[in-house]
mmCIF file of N, CA and C in Angstrom:
data_model
loop_
_atom_site.group_PDB
_atom_site.id
_atom_site.type_symbol
_atom_site.label_atom_id
_atom_site.label_comp_id
_atom_site.label_asym_id
_atom_site.label_seq_id
_atom_site.Cartn_x
_atom_site.Cartn_y
_atom_site.Cartn_z
ATOM 1 N N MET A 1 16.729 7.282 -3.222
ATOM 2 C CA MET A 1 16.210 6.111 -3.899
ATOM 3 C C MET A 1 16.146 4.895 -2.970
ATOM 4 N N GLN A 2 17.017 4.873 -1.955
ATOM 5 C CA GLN A 2 16.993 3.749 -1.027
ATOM 6 C C GLN A 2 15.670 3.682 -0.276
ATOM 7 N N ASN A 3 15.091 4.839 0.029
ATOM 8 C CA ASN A 3 13.806 4.850 0.722
ATOM 9 C C ASN A 3 12.720 4.217 -0.130
ATOM 10 N N VAL A 4 12.735 4.497 -1.425
ATOM 11 C CA VAL A 4 11.743 3.919 -2.332
ATOM 12 C C VAL A 4 11.945 2.415 -2.428
ATOM 13 N N GLU A 5 13.193 1.981 -2.531
ATOM 14 C CA GLU A 5 13.473 0.542 -2.585
ATOM 15 C C GLU A 5 13.018 -0.144 -1.302
ATOM 16 N N CYS A 6 13.237 0.501 -0.182
ATOM 17 C CA CYS A 6 12.788 -0.035 1.108
ATOM 18 C C CYS A 6 11.263 -0.105 1.151
ATOM 19 N N ALA A 7 10.601 0.939 0.672
ATOM 20 C CA ALA A 7 9.136 0.958 0.647
ATOM 21 C C ALA A 7 8.596 -0.164 -0.231
ATOM 22 N N ARG A 8 9.238 -0.388 -1.375
ATOM 23 C CA ARG A 8 8.804 -1.478 -2.256
ATOM 24 C C ARG A 8 8.985 -2.831 -1.571
ATOM 25 N N ALA A 9 10.059 -2.980 -0.809
ATOM 26 C CA ALA A 9 10.295 -4.222 -0.074
ATOM 27 C C ALA A 9 9.237 -4.415 1.012
ATOM 28 N N VAL A 10 8.841 -3.333 1.670
ATOM 29 C CA VAL A 10 7.790 -3.404 2.690
ATOM 30 C C VAL A 10 6.476 -3.849 2.055
ATOM 31 N N VAL A 11 6.135 -3.278 0.915
ATOM 32 C CA VAL A 11 4.898 -3.660 0.219
ATOM 33 C C VAL A 11 4.959 -5.134 -0.169
ATOM 34 N N ALA A 12 6.100 -5.585 -0.678
ATOM 35 C CA ALA A 12 6.250 -6.996 -1.053
ATOM 36 C C ALA A 12 6.091 -7.905 0.166
ATOM 37 N N LEU A 13 6.673 -7.501 1.293
ATOM 38 C CA LEU A 13 6.546 -8.288 2.521
ATOM 39 C C LEU A 13 5.091 -8.360 2.978
ATOM 40 N N LEU A 14 4.413 -7.227 2.969
ATOM 41 C CA LEU A 14 3.011 -7.207 3.400
ATOM 42 C C LEU A 14 2.123 -8.018 2.459
ATOM 43 N N LYS A 15 2.484 -8.052 1.193
ATOM 44 C CA LYS A 15 1.705 -8.862 0.248
ATOM 45 C C LYS A 15 1.913 -10.349 0.538
ATOM 46 N N ARG A 16 3.146 -10.722 0.894
ATOM 47 C CA ARG A 16 3.422 -12.129 1.224
ATOM 48 C C ARG A 16 2.837 -12.524 2.574
ATOM 49 N N LYS A 17 2.770 -11.555 3.499
ATOM 50 C CA LYS A 17 2.291 -11.830 4.862
ATOM 51 C C LYS A 17 1.192 -10.839 5.244
ATOM 52 N N PRO A 18 0.015 -10.917 4.627
ATOM 53 C CA PRO A 18 -1.045 -9.950 4.934
ATOM 54 C C PRO A 18 -1.503 -9.993 6.387
ATOM 55 N N SER A 19 -1.189 -11.060 7.098
ATOM 56 C CA SER A 19 -1.566 -11.125 8.518
ATOM 57 C C SER A 19 -0.868 -10.030 9.331
ATOM 58 N N LEU A 20 0.241 -9.492 8.826
ATOM 59 C CA LEU A 20 0.926 -8.391 9.512
ATOM 60 C C LEU A 20 0.054 -7.142 9.578
ATOM 61 N N LEU A 21 -0.932 -7.055 8.705
ATOM 62 C CA LEU A 21 -1.822 -5.896 8.677
ATOM 63 C C LEU A 21 -2.857 -5.919 9.795
ATOM 64 N N SER A 22 -2.901 -6.997 10.562
ATOM 65 C CA SER A 22 -3.939 -7.120 11.590
ATOM 66 C C SER A 22 -3.739 -6.150 12.758
ATOM 67 N N ASN A 23 -2.530 -5.678 12.985
ATOM 68 C CA ASN A 23 -2.276 -4.715 14.059
ATOM 69 C C ASN A 23 -2.256 -3.313 13.456
ATOM 70 N N PHE A 24 -3.417 -2.704 13.383
ATOM 71 C CA PHE A 24 -3.556 -1.419 12.696
ATOM 72 C C PHE A 24 -2.727 -0.319 13.344
ATOM 73 N N ILE A 25 -2.627 -0.322 14.662
ATOM 74 C CA ILE A 25 -1.865 0.721 15.355
ATOM 75 C C ILE A 25 -0.398 0.690 14.915
ATOM 76 N N ALA A 26 0.137 -0.491 14.698
ATOM 77 C CA ALA A 26 1.532 -0.612 14.272
ATOM 78 C C ALA A 26 1.698 -0.371 12.773
ATOM 79 N N ILE A 27 0.733 -0.775 11.993
ATOM 80 C CA ILE A 27 0.891 -0.738 10.537
ATOM 81 C C ILE A 27 0.505 0.610 9.927
ATOM 82 N N GLU A 28 -0.370 1.368 10.585
ATOM 83 C CA GLU A 28 -0.833 2.642 10.013
ATOM 84 C C GLU A 28 0.311 3.601 9.684
ATOM 85 N N PRO A 29 1.239 3.886 10.615
ATOM 86 C CA PRO A 29 2.320 4.818 10.266
ATOM 87 C C PRO A 29 3.201 4.292 9.132
ATOM 88 N N LEU A 30 3.380 2.989 9.088
ATOM 89 C CA LEU A 30 4.181 2.389 8.024
ATOM 90 C C LEU A 30 3.519 2.588 6.665
ATOM 91 N N LEU A 31 2.208 2.363 6.606
ATOM 92 C CA LEU A 31 1.490 2.556 5.343
ATOM 93 C C LEU A 31 1.526 4.016 4.899
ATOM 94 N N PHE A 32 1.397 4.935 5.839
ATOM 95 C CA PHE A 32 1.447 6.353 5.474
ATOM 96 C C PHE A 32 2.849 6.759 5.015
ATOM 97 N N ALA A 33 3.886 6.178 5.619
ATOM 98 C CA ALA A 33 5.257 6.473 5.184
ATOM 99 C C ALA A 33 5.491 5.972 3.761
ATOM 100 N N VAL A 34 4.991 4.783 3.470
ATOM 101 C CA VAL A 34 5.112 4.240 2.111
ATOM 102 C C VAL A 34 4.317 5.111 1.138
ATOM 103 N N ASP A 35 3.134 5.504 1.536
ATOM 104 C CA ASP A 35 2.287 6.339 0.680
ATOM 105 C C ASP A 35 2.969 7.663 0.342
ATOM 106 N N ALA A 36 3.687 8.231 1.301
ATOM 107 C CA ALA A 36 4.355 9.519 1.080
ATOM 108 C C ALA A 36 5.431 9.429 0.003
ATOM 109 N N LEU A 37 5.946 8.243 -0.239
ATOM 110 C CA LEU A 37 7.011 8.066 -1.230
ATOM 111 C C LEU A 37 6.502 7.721 -2.622
ATOM 112 N N LYS A 38 5.213 7.436 -2.752
ATOM 113 C CA LYS A 38 4.716 6.917 -4.030
ATOM 114 C C LYS A 38 4.867 7.894 -5.187
ATOM 115 N N GLU A 39 4.866 9.193 -4.917
ATOM 116 C CA GLU A 39 5.012 10.170 -5.998
ATOM 117 C C GLU A 39 6.429 10.199 -6.560
ATOM 118 N N LYS A 40 7.372 9.628 -5.834
ATOM 119 C CA LYS A 40 8.766 9.620 -6.276
ATOM 120 C C LYS A 40 9.089 8.441 -7.175
ATOM 121 N N SER A 41 8.160 7.499 -7.298
ATOM 122 C CA SER A 41 8.483 6.266 -8.012
ATOM 123 C C SER A 41 7.243 5.661 -8.665
ATOM 124 N N ALA A 42 7.267 5.576 -9.979
ATOM 125 C CA ALA A 42 6.166 4.922 -10.697
ATOM 126 C C ALA A 42 6.058 3.441 -10.325
ATOM 127 N N PRO A 43 7.186 2.706 -10.202
ATOM 128 C CA PRO A 43 7.060 1.301 -9.787
ATOM 129 C C PRO A 43 6.430 1.138 -8.403
ATOM 130 N N LEU A 44 6.769 2.035 -7.463
ATOM 131 C CA LEU A 44 6.155 1.960 -6.131
ATOM 132 C C LEU A 44 4.666 2.242 -6.219
ATOM 133 N N LYS A 45 4.298 3.216 -7.001
ATOM 134 C CA LYS A 45 2.879 3.540 -7.177
ATOM 135 C C LYS A 45 2.139 2.326 -7.748
ATOM 136 N N ASN A 46 2.742 1.660 -8.709
ATOM 137 C CA ASN A 46 2.143 0.465 -9.294
ATOM 138 C C ASN A 46 2.081 -0.669 -8.268
ATOM 139 N N ASP A 47 3.140 -0.825 -7.466
ATOM 140 C CA ASP A 47 3.137 -1.841 -6.404
ATOM 141 C C ASP A 47 1.979 -1.612 -5.435
ATOM 142 N N LEU A 48 1.763 -0.354 -5.051
ATOM 143 C CA LEU A 48 0.674 -0.035 -4.125
ATOM 144 C C LEU A 48 -0.685 -0.332 -4.744
ATOM 145 N N HIS A 49 -0.833 -0.032 -6.019
ATOM 146 C CA HIS A 49 -2.090 -0.347 -6.708
ATOM 147 C C HIS A 49 -2.321 -1.858 -6.707
ATOM 148 N N ASN A 50 -1.308 -2.614 -7.107
ATOM 149 C CA ASN A 50 -1.440 -4.072 -7.145
ATOM 150 C C ASN A 50 -1.696 -4.647 -5.753
ATOM 151 N N PHE A 51 -1.055 -4.073 -4.751
ATOM 152 C CA PHE A 51 -1.253 -4.491 -3.360
ATOM 153 C C PHE A 51 -2.694 -4.238 -2.931
ATOM 154 N N SER A 52 -3.210 -3.087 -3.286
ATOM 155 C CA SER A 52 -4.591 -2.735 -2.948
ATOM 156 C C SER A 52 -5.573 -3.703 -3.602
ATOM 157 N N VAL A 53 -5.350 -3.998 -4.866
ATOM 158 C CA VAL A 53 -6.223 -4.939 -5.584
ATOM 159 C C VAL A 53 -6.130 -6.327 -4.947
ATOM 160 N N PHE A 54 -4.922 -6.770 -4.643
ATOM 161 C CA PHE A 54 -4.697 -8.071 -4.020
ATOM 162 C C PHE A 54 -5.438 -8.177 -2.685
ATOM 163 N N LEU A 55 -5.307 -7.135 -1.852
ATOM 164 C CA LEU A 55 -5.929 -7.183 -0.529
ATOM 165 C C LEU A 55 -7.434 -6.987 -0.572
ATOM 166 N N SER A 56 -7.939 -6.377 -1.620
ATOM 167 C CA SER A 56 -9.392 -6.191 -1.713
ATOM 168 C C SER A 56 -10.115 -7.530 -1.798
ATOM 169 N N LYS A 57 -9.388 -8.572 -2.176
ATOM 170 C CA LYS A 57 -9.973 -9.908 -2.299
ATOM 171 C C LYS A 57 -9.829 -10.733 -1.022
ATOM 172 N N LYS A 58 -9.125 -10.181 -0.034
ATOM 173 C CA LYS A 58 -8.922 -10.889 1.233
ATOM 174 C C LYS A 58 -10.048 -10.544 2.202
ATOM 175 N N ALA A 59 -10.534 -11.537 2.918
ATOM 176 C CA ALA A 59 -11.671 -11.337 3.821
ATOM 177 C C ALA A 59 -11.266 -10.801 5.191
ATOM 178 N N ASN A 60 -10.058 -11.083 5.629
ATOM 179 C CA ASN A 60 -9.687 -10.776 7.014
ATOM 180 C C ASN A 60 -8.890 -9.476 7.163
ATOM 181 N N ILE A 61 -9.116 -8.512 6.300
ATOM 182 C CA ILE A 61 -8.433 -7.221 6.370
ATOM 183 C C ILE A 61 -9.372 -6.219 7.043
ATOM 184 N N SER A 62 -8.853 -5.476 8.017
ATOM 185 C CA SER A 62 -9.695 -4.533 8.766
ATOM 186 C C SER A 62 -10.195 -3.402 7.871
ATOM 187 N N ASP A 63 -11.290 -2.809 8.291
ATOM 188 C CA ASP A 63 -11.857 -1.685 7.538
ATOM 189 C C ASP A 63 -10.892 -0.504 7.481
ATOM 190 N N GLU A 64 -10.144 -0.284 8.559
ATOM 191 C CA GLU A 64 -9.186 0.823 8.586
ATOM 192 C C GLU A 64 -8.112 0.650 7.519
ATOM 193 N N VAL A 65 -7.574 -0.557 7.413
ATOM 194 C CA VAL A 65 -6.549 -0.836 6.404
ATOM 195 C C VAL A 65 -7.158 -0.740 5.013
ATOM 196 N N ARG A 66 -8.358 -1.256 4.844
ATOM 197 C CA ARG A 66 -9.030 -1.154 3.538
ATOM 198 C C ARG A 66 -9.198 0.306 3.117
ATOM 199 N N GLU A 67 -9.509 1.162 4.072
ATOM 200 C CA GLU A 67 -9.707 2.582 3.764
ATOM 201 C C GLU A 67 -8.404 3.230 3.285
ATOM 202 N N ILE A 68 -7.305 2.918 3.953
ATOM 203 C CA ILE A 68 -6.007 3.456 3.525
ATOM 204 C C ILE A 68 -5.660 2.939 2.136
ATOM 205 N N LEU A 69 -5.871 1.659 1.905
ATOM 206 C CA LEU A 69 -5.548 1.078 0.604
ATOM 207 C C LEU A 69 -6.455 1.627 -0.490
ATOM 208 N N LYS A 70 -7.683 1.921 -0.140
ATOM 209 C CA LYS A 70 -8.594 2.550 -1.103
ATOM 210 C C LYS A 70 -8.033 3.909 -1.522
ATOM 211 N N ASP A 71 -7.504 4.655 -0.553
ATOM 212 C CA ASP A 71 -6.878 5.939 -0.871
ATOM 213 C C ASP A 71 -5.670 5.749 -1.784
ATOM 214 N N PHE A 72 -4.872 4.706 -1.537
ATOM 215 C CA PHE A 72 -3.744 4.411 -2.426
ATOM 216 C C PHE A 72 -4.257 4.213 -3.843
ATOM 217 N N ASP A 73 -5.278 3.391 -3.952
ATOM 218 C CA ASP A 73 -5.792 3.019 -5.267
ATOM 219 C C ASP A 73 -6.455 4.197 -5.966
ATOM 220 N N GLU A 74 -7.191 5.021 -5.240
ATOM 221 C CA GLU A 74 -7.818 6.186 -5.863
ATOM 222 C C GLU A 74 -6.759 7.140 -6.395
ATOM 223 N N GLY A 75 -5.690 7.312 -5.651
ATOM 224 C CA GLY A 75 -4.591 8.145 -6.131
ATOM 225 C C GLY A 75 -3.987 7.580 -7.397
ATOM 226 N N TRP A 76 -3.877 6.257 -7.466
ATOM 227 C CA TRP A 76 -3.341 5.602 -8.655
ATOM 228 C C TRP A 76 -4.265 5.839 -9.841
ATOM 229 N N LEU A 77 -5.562 5.697 -9.610
ATOM 230 C CA LEU A 77 -6.515 5.891 -10.700
ATOM 231 C C LEU A 77 -6.499 7.323 -11.210
ATOM 232 N N ILE A 78 -6.483 8.270 -10.299
ATOM 233 C CA ILE A 78 -6.471 9.674 -10.717
ATOM 234 C C ILE A 78 -5.221 9.960 -11.541
ATOM 235 N N HIS A 79 -4.073 9.464 -11.088
ATOM 236 C CA HIS A 79 -2.814 9.735 -11.772
ATOM 237 C C HIS A 79 -2.751 9.042 -13.138
ATOM 238 N N ASN A 80 -3.289 7.842 -13.235
ATOM 239 C CA ASN A 80 -3.146 7.071 -14.466
ATOM 240 C C ASN A 80 -4.282 7.263 -15.465
ATOM 241 N N ILE A 81 -5.377 7.855 -15.056
ATOM 242 C CA ILE A 81 -6.486 8.079 -15.986
ATOM 243 C C ILE A 81 -6.486 9.509 -16.491
ATOM 244 N N PHE A 82 -6.216 10.455 -15.613
ATOM 245 C CA PHE A 82 -6.327 11.867 -15.999
ATOM 246 C C PHE A 82 -5.020 12.420 -16.409
#
């Protein structure tokens, strides 16, 4: 459970400081590690969805990060609709 709590804290930090997402090489493994934990926690899955929606409105987010976040959000939609 500590890993999920840590992942939620990472998502909260990235939401407060989206400029940290500008270094894709550094942030990509972190995003994938957080994504791997989302099935273990409904709150984390919801955090990722909200994070994706929040960042979709930001102009200075790279296409690579947007693509990963789109995958987060699509997974959320599939899980919560079907």
